[in-house]
Amino acid sequence: MDILQEISRYLQSGEDKQVLALTEQALDLNLSPGRILQDGLIRGMAVVGDQFKNHEIFLPDVLLAAKAMTGAMERLKPLLIGDETPLLGKVVIGTVRGDLHDIGKNLVGIMLRGAGFDVIDLGRDVPPEKFVATAAAEKAQVVGMSALLTTTMPVMKQVVDMLRAEGLTHVRTVIGGAPVSAEYAREIGADDYGYDAGSAVEKIRQLVED
Ligand code: B1M
């Protein structure tokens, strides 16, 4: 079994120490942080999602997998961010109210910082008012929202509407997360949609340049 498959397998069984040790080994083998993330960690988490959906595993198992993923991501974070000076623009990000899924959002934050954006991360379970107040106070160009639950997606529309109501029409909005789509972005009047962390960075870069 190759080391990326091993990372995926140990992540599925929620063994955080093993996942971290294997991540370290993979780096020693000169595998890129992006590859370890995509083909080891994210691949493992996708399996966890499927198993959870099929009732093969339960919530505590998902929590353990999430803990293992977060630990390894912390290790990869400085390598993914690099040392570019933040100059491109200011982005406020967060997972919307009612939603505690923050692994994908954290990844978007890491990639944005790596690309040279100044990122204000509001965390998870963020009320619409907080997105709007922070964007105004920090003079952010973009608000990025993440949602992983179909039940929390509508909060994104509340933020888009509230920005308009507050006259912050110059603040661009980008949304993402597994249940979200480009079509949904259009439907709620968001400026763009990011399929993954890489595409979120590209979309935000384009919006700031425009
Ligand atoms: Co939950 N969960 N979860 N969960 N969880 C999902 C989302 C689910 C699809 C699992 C399933 O049934 N297959 C399902 C949602 C179903 C639905 O709504 N249709 C679900 C459920 C039901 C729940 C609970 C309700 C379970 C319960 O309590 N009975 C509960 C809800 C809690 C709450 O939020 N209020 C719950 C809880 C949890 C944990 C806390 C245990 C844990 C989260 C831990 C954490 O985040 N700190 C968890 C996890 C880990 C998952 C799965 C297994 C994995 C999510 C993940 O981290 N993926 C997930 C199944 C799945 O997604 N396949 C599931 C890895 C991550 C890198 O990918 O987050 O998709 P992702 O992010 C991607 C893209 O989506 C995109 O880029 C990222 C990187 O490529 N992206 C953006 C994300 N945000 C973006 C923003 C952007 C642009 C792109 O622009 C700003």
PDB file of C-alpha atoms and ligand atoms in Angstrom:
ATOM      1  CA  MET A   1       0.000   0.000   0.000  1.00  0.00           C
ATOM      2  CA  ASP A   2       1.454   3.420  -0.858  1.00  0.00           C
ATOM      3  CA  ILE A   3       1.839   6.044   1.817  1.00  0.00           C
ATOM      4  CA  LEU A   4      -1.057   8.201   0.578  1.00  0.00           C
ATOM      5  CA  GLN A   5      -3.383   5.216   0.739  1.00  0.00           C
ATOM      6  CA  GLU A   6      -2.127   4.558   4.261  1.00  0.00           C
ATOM      7  CA  ILE A   7      -2.865   8.152   5.267  1.00  0.00           C
ATOM      8  CA  SER A   8      -6.368   7.787   3.839  1.00  0.00           C
ATOM      9  CA  ARG A   9      -6.895   4.468   5.645  1.00  0.00           C
ATOM     10  CA  TYR A  10      -5.694   5.695   9.064  1.00  0.00           C
ATOM     11  CA  LEU A  11      -7.772   8.843   8.667  1.00  0.00           C
ATOM     12  CA  GLN A  12     -10.828   6.674   8.045  1.00  0.00           C
ATOM     13  CA  SER A  13     -10.183   4.875  11.333  1.00  0.00           C
ATOM     14  CA  GLY A  14      -9.569   8.194  13.109  1.00  0.00           C
ATOM     15  CA  GLU A  15      -6.018   7.433  14.228  1.00  0.00           C
ATOM     16  CA  ASP A  16      -4.641  10.945  14.535  1.00  0.00           C
ATOM     17  CA  LYS A  17      -1.117  10.047  15.688  1.00  0.00           C
ATOM     18  CA  GLN A  18      -0.629   7.630  12.786  1.00  0.00           C
ATOM     19  CA  VAL A  19      -2.005  10.149  10.294  1.00  0.00           C
ATOM     20  CA  LEU A  20       0.387  12.814  11.563  1.00  0.00           C
ATOM     21  CA  ALA A  21       3.381  10.445  11.556  1.00  0.00           C
ATOM     22  CA  LEU A  22       2.583   9.293   8.011  1.00  0.00           C
ATOM     23  CA  THR A  23       2.132  12.893   6.872  1.00  0.00           C
ATOM     24  CA  GLU A  24       5.610  13.610   8.223  1.00  0.00           C
ATOM     25  CA  GLN A  25       6.982  10.552   6.415  1.00  0.00           C
ATOM     26  CA  ALA A  26       5.312  11.583   3.170  1.00  0.00           C
ATOM     27  CA  LEU A  27       6.971  15.004   3.434  1.00  0.00           C
ATOM     28  CA  ASP A  28      10.315  13.288   4.050  1.00  0.00           C
ATOM     29  CA  LEU A  29       9.697  11.347   0.836  1.00  0.00           C
ATOM     30  CA  ASN A  30       9.326  14.731  -0.910  1.00  0.00           C
ATOM     31  CA  LEU A  31       5.643  14.332  -1.704  1.00  0.00           C
ATOM     32  CA  SER A  32       4.096  17.772  -2.148  1.00  0.00           C
ATOM     33  CA  PRO A  33       1.809  19.108   0.618  1.00  0.00           C
ATOM     34  CA  GLY A  34      -0.950  19.568  -1.989  1.00  0.00           C
ATOM     35  CA  ARG A  35      -0.736  15.917  -3.020  1.00  0.00           C
ATOM     36  CA  ILE A  36      -0.747  14.676   0.582  1.00  0.00           C
ATOM     37  CA  LEU A  37      -3.808  16.808   1.226  1.00  0.00           C
ATOM     38  CA  GLN A  38      -5.739  15.800  -1.886  1.00  0.00           C
ATOM     39  CA  ASP A  39      -4.791  12.141  -2.371  1.00  0.00           C
ATOM     40  CA  GLY A  40      -4.378  11.227   1.307  1.00  0.00           C
ATOM     41  CA  LEU A  41      -6.478  13.350   3.643  1.00  0.00           C
ATOM     42  CA  ILE A  42      -9.348  14.557   1.436  1.00  0.00           C
ATOM     43  CA  ARG A  43      -9.647  11.151  -0.201  1.00  0.00           C
ATOM     44  CA  GLY A  44      -9.933   9.527   3.236  1.00  0.00           C
ATOM     45  CA  MET A  45     -12.525  12.038   4.390  1.00  0.00           C
ATOM     46  CA  ALA A  46     -14.653  11.375   1.289  1.00  0.00           C
ATOM     47  CA  VAL A  47     -14.785   7.687   2.267  1.00  0.00           C
ATOM     48  CA  VAL A  48     -15.756   8.686   5.831  1.00  0.00           C
ATOM     49  CA  GLY A  49     -18.622  10.778   4.389  1.00  0.00           C
ATOM     50  CA  ASP A  50     -19.894   7.842   2.324  1.00  0.00           C
ATOM     51  CA  GLN A  51     -19.652   5.412   5.240  1.00  0.00           C
ATOM     52  CA  PHE A  52     -21.514   7.842   7.493  1.00  0.00           C
ATOM     53  CA  LYS A  53     -24.241   8.303   4.879  1.00  0.00           C
ATOM     54  CA  ASN A  54     -24.627   4.522   4.604  1.00  0.00           C
ATOM     55  CA  HIS A  55     -24.806   4.139   8.421  1.00  0.00           C
ATOM     56  CA  GLU A  56     -21.637   2.023   8.405  1.00  0.00           C
ATOM     57  CA  ILE A  57     -20.024   4.381  10.932  1.00  0.00           C
ATOM     58  CA  PHE A  58     -21.409   6.878  13.462  1.00  0.00           C
ATOM     59  CA  LEU A  59     -20.881  10.478  14.492  1.00  0.00           C
ATOM     60  CA  PRO A  60     -18.083   9.799  17.031  1.00  0.00           C
ATOM     61  CA  ASP A  61     -16.143   8.053  14.230  1.00  0.00           C
ATOM     62  CA  VAL A  62     -16.577  11.108  12.001  1.00  0.00           C
ATOM     63  CA  LEU A  63     -15.357  13.336  14.847  1.00  0.00           C
ATOM     64  CA  LEU A  64     -12.209  11.236  15.251  1.00  0.00           C
ATOM     65  CA  ALA A  65     -11.538  11.405  11.511  1.00  0.00           C
ATOM     66  CA  ALA A  66     -12.046  15.184  11.607  1.00  0.00           C
ATOM     67  CA  LYS A  67      -9.583  15.476  14.499  1.00  0.00           C
ATOM     68  CA  ALA A  68      -6.979  13.462  12.577  1.00  0.00           C
ATOM     69  CA  MET A  69      -7.527  15.602   9.481  1.00  0.00           C
ATOM     70  CA  THR A  70      -7.221  18.851  11.427  1.00  0.00           C
ATOM     71  CA  GLY A  71      -3.956  17.705  13.065  1.00  0.00           C
ATOM     72  CA  ALA A  72      -2.361  16.845   9.723  1.00  0.00           C
ATOM     73  CA  MET A  73      -3.648  20.072   8.143  1.00  0.00           C
ATOM     74  CA  GLU A  74      -1.970  22.086  10.911  1.00  0.00           C
ATOM     75  CA  ARG A  75       1.304  20.382   9.958  1.00  0.00           C
ATOM     76  CA  LEU A  76       0.834  21.169   6.251  1.00  0.00           C
ATOM     77  CA  LYS A  77      -0.470  24.700   6.797  1.00  0.00           C
ATOM     78  CA  PRO A  78       2.863  26.606   6.834  1.00  0.00           C
ATOM     79  CA  LEU A  79       3.991  24.707   3.746  1.00  0.00           C
ATOM     80  CA  LEU A  80       0.794  25.518   1.879  1.00  0.00           C
ATOM     81  CA  ILE A  81       0.827  29.172   2.908  1.00  0.00           C
ATOM     82  CA  GLY A  82       4.478  29.882   2.032  1.00  0.00           C
ATOM     83  CA  ASP A  83       5.806  33.358   2.711  1.00  0.00           C
ATOM     84  CA  GLU A  84       4.074  35.623   0.212  1.00  0.00           C
ATOM     85  CA  THR A  85       3.291  39.090   1.556  1.00  0.00           C
ATOM     86  CA  PRO A  86      -0.447  39.700   1.955  1.00  0.00           C
ATOM     87  CA  LEU A  87      -1.177  42.330  -0.654  1.00  0.00           C
ATOM     88  CA  LEU A  88      -3.905  41.136  -2.977  1.00  0.00           C
ATOM     89  CA  GLY A  89      -6.906  42.153  -0.882  1.00  0.00           C
ATOM     90  CA  LYS A  90      -8.903  41.468   2.242  1.00  0.00           C
ATOM     91  CA  VAL A  91     -11.336  38.543   2.522  1.00  0.00           C
ATOM     92  CA  VAL A  92     -13.696  37.717   5.386  1.00  0.00           C
ATOM     93  CA  ILE A  93     -14.487  34.002   5.576  1.00  0.00           C
ATOM     94  CA  GLY A  94     -16.605  31.794   7.812  1.00  0.00           C
ATOM     95  CA  THR A  95     -18.963  28.842   8.016  1.00  0.00           C
ATOM     96  CA  VAL A  96     -22.537  30.100   8.240  1.00  0.00           C
ATOM     97  CA  ARG A  97     -24.813  30.063  11.266  1.00  0.00           C
ATOM     98  CA  GLY A  98     -25.956  26.622  12.421  1.00  0.00           C
ATOM     99  CA  ASP A  99     -23.098  24.856  10.659  1.00  0.00           C
ATOM    100  CA  LEU A 100     -20.094  23.431  12.523  1.00  0.00           C
ATOM    101  CA  HIS A 101     -18.192  22.022   9.518  1.00  0.00           C
ATOM    102  CA  ASP A 102     -14.992  24.002   9.239  1.00  0.00           C
ATOM    103  CA  ILE A 103     -12.353  21.756   7.652  1.00  0.00           C
ATOM    104  CA  GLY A 104     -13.122  22.889   4.083  1.00  0.00           C
ATOM    105  CA  LYS A 105     -13.430  26.526   5.144  1.00  0.00           C
ATOM    106  CA  ASN A 106     -10.065  26.286   6.938  1.00  0.00           C
ATOM    107  CA  LEU A 107      -8.551  24.919   3.761  1.00  0.00           C
ATOM    108  CA  VAL A 108      -9.947  27.821   1.755  1.00  0.00           C
ATOM    109  CA  GLY A 109      -8.384  30.195   4.320  1.00  0.00           C
ATOM    110  CA  ILE A 110      -4.991  28.487   4.061  1.00  0.00           C
ATOM    111  CA  MET A 111      -5.002  28.621   0.256  1.00  0.00           C
ATOM    112  CA  LEU A 112      -6.115  32.263   0.227  1.00  0.00           C
ATOM    113  CA  ARG A 113      -3.300  33.222   2.607  1.00  0.00           C
ATOM    114  CA  GLY A 114      -0.896  31.237   0.448  1.00  0.00           C
ATOM    115  CA  ALA A 115      -2.038  33.211  -2.586  1.00  0.00           C
ATOM    116  CA  GLY A 116      -1.342  36.509  -0.783  1.00  0.00           C
ATOM    117  CA  PHE A 117      -4.709  37.565   0.621  1.00  0.00           C
ATOM    118  CA  ASP A 118      -5.272  39.056   4.028  1.00  0.00           C
ATOM    119  CA  VAL A 119      -7.846  36.667   5.546  1.00  0.00           C
ATOM    120  CA  ILE A 120     -10.142  37.349   8.480  1.00  0.00           C
ATOM    121  CA  ASP A 121     -11.538  33.995   9.566  1.00  0.00           C
ATOM    122  CA  LEU A 122     -14.704  34.322  11.663  1.00  0.00           C
ATOM    123  CA  GLY A 123     -14.787  30.603  12.417  1.00  0.00           C
ATOM    124  CA  ARG A 124     -17.927  28.489  12.260  1.00  0.00           C
ATOM    125  CA  ASP A 125     -21.574  29.016  13.216  1.00  0.00           C
ATOM    126  CA  VAL A 126     -21.212  32.656  12.142  1.00  0.00           C
ATOM    127  CA  PRO A 127     -24.394  34.800  12.232  1.00  0.00           C
ATOM    128  CA  PRO A 128     -25.133  36.872   9.091  1.00  0.00           C
ATOM    129  CA  GLU A 129     -24.775  40.128  11.060  1.00  0.00           C
ATOM    130  CA  LYS A 130     -21.190  39.246  11.941  1.00  0.00           C
ATOM    131  CA  PHE A 131     -20.185  38.696   8.304  1.00  0.00           C
ATOM    132  CA  VAL A 132     -21.700  42.037   7.371  1.00  0.00           C
ATOM    133  CA  ALA A 133     -20.345  44.045  10.327  1.00  0.00           C
ATOM    134  CA  THR A 134     -16.847  42.640   9.865  1.00  0.00           C
ATOM    135  CA  ALA A 135     -16.823  43.274   6.115  1.00  0.00           C
ATOM    136  CA  ALA A 136     -17.807  46.899   6.781  1.00  0.00           C
ATOM    137  CA  ALA A 137     -15.409  47.491   9.680  1.00  0.00           C
ATOM    138  CA  GLU A 138     -12.456  45.852   7.932  1.00  0.00           C
ATOM    139  CA  LYS A 139     -13.235  47.308   4.497  1.00  0.00           C
ATOM    140  CA  ALA A 140     -13.044  43.823   3.011  1.00  0.00           C
ATOM    141  CA  GLN A 141     -13.436  43.351  -0.729  1.00  0.00           C
ATOM    142  CA  VAL A 142     -14.879  39.841  -0.469  1.00  0.00           C
ATOM    143  CA  VAL A 143     -16.995  37.763   1.899  1.00  0.00           C
ATOM    144  CA  GLY A 144     -16.517  34.000   1.523  1.00  0.00           C
ATOM    145  CA  MET A 145     -19.098  31.672   3.035  1.00  0.00           C
ATOM    146  CA  SER A 146     -19.012  27.935   3.552  1.00  0.00           C
ATOM    147  CA  ALA A 147     -21.955  25.590   4.240  1.00  0.00           C
ATOM    148  CA  LEU A 148     -21.938  21.796   4.382  1.00  0.00           C
ATOM    149  CA  LEU A 149     -25.557  21.255   5.346  1.00  0.00           C
ATOM    150  CA  THR A 150     -28.543  21.719   3.075  1.00  0.00           C
ATOM    151  CA  THR A 151     -30.321  23.233   6.074  1.00  0.00           C
ATOM    152  CA  THR A 152     -27.741  26.023   6.500  1.00  0.00           C
ATOM    153  CA  MET A 153     -27.394  27.037   2.838  1.00  0.00           C
ATOM    154  CA  PRO A 154     -30.206  29.640   3.119  1.00  0.00           C
ATOM    155  CA  VAL A 155     -28.094  31.613   5.626  1.00  0.00           C
ATOM    156  CA  MET A 156     -25.847  32.505   2.686  1.00  0.00           C
ATOM    157  CA  LYS A 157     -28.745  34.303   1.044  1.00  0.00           C
ATOM    158  CA  GLN A 158     -29.384  36.200   4.262  1.00  0.00           C
ATOM    159  CA  VAL A 159     -25.809  37.498   4.171  1.00  0.00           C
ATOM    160  CA  VAL A 160     -26.064  38.491   0.490  1.00  0.00           C
ATOM    161  CA  ASP A 161     -29.352  40.309   1.152  1.00  0.00           C
ATOM    162  CA  MET A 162     -28.052  41.985   4.303  1.00  0.00           C
ATOM    163  CA  LEU A 163     -24.935  43.304   2.517  1.00  0.00           C
ATOM    164  CA  ARG A 164     -27.223  44.895  -0.074  1.00  0.00           C
ATOM    165  CA  ALA A 165     -29.572  46.299   2.557  1.00  0.00           C
ATOM    166  CA  GLU A 166     -26.606  47.880   4.348  1.00  0.00           C
ATOM    167  CA  GLY A 167     -25.433  49.501   1.095  1.00  0.00           C
ATOM    168  CA  LEU A 168     -22.306  47.327   0.908  1.00  0.00           C
ATOM    169  CA  THR A 169     -22.875  46.555  -2.773  1.00  0.00           C
ATOM    170  CA  HIS A 170     -19.141  46.808  -3.533  1.00  0.00           C
ATOM    171  CA  VAL A 171     -18.429  43.792  -1.286  1.00  0.00           C
ATOM    172  CA  ARG A 172     -18.280  40.657  -3.451  1.00  0.00           C
ATOM    173  CA  THR A 173     -19.606  37.308  -2.201  1.00  0.00           C
ATOM    174  CA  VAL A 174     -18.282  33.823  -2.917  1.00  0.00           C
ATOM    175  CA  ILE A 175     -19.885  30.653  -1.616  1.00  0.00           C
ATOM    176  CA  GLY A 176     -18.810  27.022  -1.399  1.00  0.00           C
ATOM    177  CA  GLY A 177     -19.250  23.694   0.362  1.00  0.00           C
ATOM    178  CA  ALA A 178     -20.419  20.252  -0.701  1.00  0.00           C
ATOM    179  CA  PRO A 179     -24.172  20.965  -1.173  1.00  0.00           C
ATOM    180  CA  VAL A 180     -23.607  24.349  -2.852  1.00  0.00           C
ATOM    181  CA  SER A 181     -23.409  24.924  -6.623  1.00  0.00           C
ATOM    182  CA  ALA A 182     -22.855  27.667  -9.190  1.00  0.00           C
ATOM    183  CA  GLU A 183     -26.581  27.533  -9.868  1.00  0.00           C
ATOM    184  CA  TYR A 184     -27.351  28.127  -6.202  1.00  0.00           C
ATOM    185  CA  ALA A 185     -24.917  31.061  -6.173  1.00  0.00           C
ATOM    186  CA  ARG A 186     -26.838  32.631  -9.082  1.00  0.00           C
ATOM    187  CA  GLU A 187     -30.160  31.895  -7.404  1.00  0.00           C
ATOM    188  CA  ILE A 188     -29.267  33.757  -4.209  1.00  0.00           C
ATOM    189  CA  GLY A 189     -27.404  36.598  -5.956  1.00  0.00           C
ATOM    190  CA  ALA A 190     -23.898  35.662  -4.763  1.00  0.00           C
ATOM    191  CA  ASP A 191     -21.121  36.793  -7.104  1.00  0.00           C
ATOM    192  CA  ASP A 192     -19.448  33.430  -7.497  1.00  0.00           C
ATOM    193  CA  TYR A 193     -19.055  29.824  -6.383  1.00  0.00           C
ATOM    194  CA  GLY A 194     -15.890  27.859  -5.598  1.00  0.00           C
ATOM    195  CA  TYR A 195     -15.926  24.116  -6.179  1.00  0.00           C
ATOM    196  CA  ASP A 196     -12.853  23.553  -4.012  1.00  0.00           C
ATOM    197  CA  ALA A 197     -10.244  25.616  -2.182  1.00  0.00           C
ATOM    198  CA  GLY A 198      -8.179  26.142  -5.337  1.00  0.00           C
ATOM    199  CA  SER A 199     -11.122  27.345  -7.374  1.00  0.00           C
ATOM    200  CA  ALA A 200     -12.255  29.593  -4.485  1.00  0.00           C
ATOM    201  CA  VAL A 201      -8.886  31.355  -4.662  1.00  0.00           C
ATOM    202  CA  GLU A 202      -9.159  31.766  -8.442  1.00  0.00           C
ATOM    203  CA  LYS A 203     -12.705  33.139  -8.259  1.00  0.00           C
ATOM    204  CA  ILE A 204     -11.792  35.559  -5.477  1.00  0.00           C
ATOM    205  CA  ARG A 205      -8.682  36.690  -7.337  1.00  0.00           C
ATOM    206  CA  GLN A 206     -10.811  37.427 -10.435  1.00  0.00           C
ATOM    207  CA  LEU A 207     -13.415  39.338  -8.427  1.00  0.00           C
ATOM    208  CA  VAL A 208     -10.764  41.485  -6.722  1.00  0.00           C
ATOM    209  CA  GLU A 209      -9.026  42.203 -10.062  1.00  0.00           C
ATOM    210  CA  ASP A 210     -12.334  43.196 -11.679  1.00  0.00           C
TER     211      ASP A 210
HETATM  212 CO1  B1M B   1     -21.144  16.208   9.057  1.00  0.00          CO
HETATM  213  N1  B1M B   1     -22.346  16.007   7.521  1.00  0.00           N
HETATM  214  N2  B1M B   1     -22.681  16.449  10.236  1.00  0.00           N
HETATM  215  N3  B1M B   1     -19.815  16.339  10.451  1.00  0.00           N
HETATM  216  N4  B1M B   1     -19.861  15.691   7.752  1.00  0.00           N
HETATM  217  C1  B1M B   1     -21.735  15.931   6.190  1.00  0.00           C
HETATM  218  C2  B1M B   1     -21.614  17.304   5.555  1.00  0.00           C
HETATM  219  C3  B1M B   1     -22.757  14.977   5.425  1.00  0.00           C
HETATM  220  C4  B1M B   1     -22.769  15.166   3.888  1.00  0.00           C
HETATM  221  C5  B1M B   1     -22.448  13.509   5.799  1.00  0.00           C
HETATM  222  C6  B1M B   1     -23.324  12.511   5.077  1.00  0.00           C
HETATM  223  O1  B1M B   1     -24.456  12.331   5.457  1.00  0.00           O
HETATM  224  N5  B1M B   1     -22.800  11.882   4.053  1.00  0.00           N
HETATM  225  C7  B1M B   1     -24.119  15.361   6.120  1.00  0.00           C
HETATM  226  C8  B1M B   1     -24.886  16.528   5.500  1.00  0.00           C
HETATM  227  C9  B1M B   1     -26.135  16.095   4.773  1.00  0.00           C
HETATM  228  C10 B1M B   1     -26.866  17.245   4.174  1.00  0.00           C
HETATM  229  O2  B1M B   1     -27.084  18.273   4.732  1.00  0.00           O
HETATM  230  N6  B1M B   1     -27.286  17.021   2.941  1.00  0.00           N
HETATM  231  C11 B1M B   1     -23.645  15.700   7.526  1.00  0.00           C
HETATM  232  C12 B1M B   1     -24.475  15.707   8.684  1.00  0.00           C
HETATM  233  C13 B1M B   1     -25.888  15.208   8.481  1.00  0.00           C
HETATM  234  C14 B1M B   1     -24.019  16.134   9.960  1.00  0.00           C
HETATM  235  C15 B1M B   1     -24.829  16.236  11.255  1.00  0.00           C
HETATM  236  C16 B1M B   1     -26.249  16.819  11.095  1.00  0.00           C
HETATM  237  C17 B1M B   1     -24.848  14.819  11.866  1.00  0.00           C
HETATM  238  C18 B1M B   1     -25.673  14.662  13.123  1.00  0.00           C
HETATM  239  O3  B1M B   1     -25.522  15.368  14.079  1.00  0.00           O
HETATM  240  N7  B1M B   1     -26.554  13.699  13.064  1.00  0.00           N
HETATM  241  C19 B1M B   1     -23.917  17.144  12.131  1.00  0.00           C
HETATM  242  C20 B1M B   1     -24.244  18.637  11.941  1.00  0.00           C
HETATM  243  C21 B1M B   1     -23.501  19.517  12.907  1.00  0.00           C
HETATM  244  C22 B1M B   1     -23.654  20.991  12.513  1.00  0.00           C
HETATM  245  O4  B1M B   1     -22.930  21.466  11.672  1.00  0.00           O
HETATM  246  N8  B1M B   1     -24.605  21.678  13.126  1.00  0.00           N
HETATM  247  C23 B1M B   1     -22.568  16.846  11.544  1.00  0.00           C
HETATM  248  C24 B1M B   1     -21.368  16.929  12.261  1.00  0.00           C
HETATM  249  C25 B1M B   1     -20.118  16.653  11.768  1.00  0.00           C
HETATM  250  C26 B1M B   1     -18.835  16.660  12.614  1.00  0.00           C
HETATM  251  C27 B1M B   1     -18.835  17.772  13.660  1.00  0.00           C
HETATM  252  C28 B1M B   1     -18.728  15.319  13.302  1.00  0.00           C
HETATM  253  C29 B1M B   1     -17.728  16.749  11.506  1.00  0.00           C
HETATM  254  C30 B1M B   1     -17.220  18.193  11.222  1.00  0.00           C
HETATM  255  C31 B1M B   1     -15.942  18.519  11.943  1.00  0.00           C
HETATM  256  C32 B1M B   1     -15.360  19.809  11.469  1.00  0.00           C
HETATM  257  O5  B1M B   1     -15.601  20.292  10.384  1.00  0.00           O
HETATM  258  N9  B1M B   1     -14.553  20.388  12.339  1.00  0.00           N
HETATM  259  C33 B1M B   1     -18.473  16.270  10.260  1.00  0.00           C
HETATM  260  C34 B1M B   1     -17.825  15.840   9.067  1.00  0.00           C
HETATM  261  C35 B1M B   1     -16.318  15.729   9.128  1.00  0.00           C
HETATM  262  C36 B1M B   1     -18.538  15.548   7.873  1.00  0.00           C
HETATM  263  C37 B1M B   1     -18.008  14.959   6.543  1.00  0.00           C
HETATM  264  C38 B1M B   1     -17.824  13.456   6.769  1.00  0.00           C
HETATM  265  C39 B1M B   1     -16.737  15.519   5.981  1.00  0.00           C
HETATM  266  C40 B1M B   1     -16.721  17.049   5.779  1.00  0.00           C
HETATM  267  C41 B1M B   1     -15.295  17.472   5.500  1.00  0.00           C
HETATM  268  O6  B1M B   1     -14.617  17.998   6.365  1.00  0.00           O
HETATM  269  N10 B1M B   1     -14.800  17.174   4.268  1.00  0.00           N
HETATM  270  C42 B1M B   1     -19.214  15.290   5.560  1.00  0.00           C
HETATM  271  C43 B1M B   1     -19.363  14.298   4.412  1.00  0.00           C
HETATM  272  C44 B1M B   1     -18.819  14.848   3.114  1.00  0.00           C
HETATM  273  O7  B1M B   1     -18.683  16.044   2.916  1.00  0.00           O
HETATM  274  N11 B1M B   1     -18.584  13.977   2.199  1.00  0.00           N
HETATM  275  C45 B1M B   1     -20.341  15.507   6.502  1.00  0.00           C
HETATM  276  C46 B1M B   1     -13.418  17.469   3.861  1.00  0.00           C
HETATM  277  C47 B1M B   1     -13.327  18.921   3.380  1.00  0.00           C
HETATM  278  C48 B1M B   1     -11.916  19.209   2.877  1.00  0.00           C
HETATM  279  O8  B1M B   1     -14.228  19.044   2.301  1.00  0.00           O
HETATM  280  O9  B1M B   1     -15.808  20.496   3.648  1.00  0.00           O
HETATM  281  O10 B1M B   1     -16.470  19.653   1.344  1.00  0.00           O
HETATM  282  P1  B1M B   1     -15.429  20.123   2.285  1.00  0.00           P
HETATM  283  O11 B1M B   1     -14.718  21.405   1.659  1.00  0.00           O
HETATM  284  C49 B1M B   1     -14.260  21.442   0.306  1.00  0.00           C
HETATM  285  C50 B1M B   1     -15.301  21.987  -0.689  1.00  0.00           C
HETATM  286  O12 B1M B   1     -16.631  21.754  -0.285  1.00  0.00           O
HETATM  287  C51 B1M B   1     -14.935  23.417  -0.842  1.00  0.00           C
HETATM  288  O13 B1M B   1     -13.521  23.415  -0.704  1.00  0.00           O
HETATM  289  C52 B1M B   1     -13.142  22.471   0.295  1.00  0.00           C
HETATM  290  C53 B1M B   1     -11.790  21.934  -0.060  1.00  0.00           C
HETATM  291  O14 B1M B   1     -11.758  21.310  -1.307  1.00  0.00           O
HETATM  292  N12 B1M B   1     -15.455  24.454   0.055  1.00  0.00           N
HETATM  293  C54 B1M B   1     -15.472  25.760  -0.345  1.00  0.00           C
HETATM  294  C55 B1M B   1     -15.859  24.417   1.344  1.00  0.00           C
HETATM  295  N13 B1M B   1     -16.170  25.646   1.769  1.00  0.00           N
HETATM  296  C56 B1M B   1     -15.932  26.490   0.753  1.00  0.00           C
HETATM  297  C57 B1M B   1     -16.078  27.890   0.654  1.00  0.00           C
HETATM  298  C58 B1M B   1     -15.738  28.494  -0.564  1.00  0.00           C
HETATM  299  C59 B1M B   1     -15.330  27.731  -1.667  1.00  0.00           C
HETATM  300  C60 B1M B   1     -15.158  26.364  -1.562  1.00  0.00           C
HETATM  301  O15 B1M B   1     -15.831  29.819  -0.784  1.00  0.00           O
HETATM  302  C61 B1M B   1     -15.886  30.673   0.300  1.00  0.00           C
END
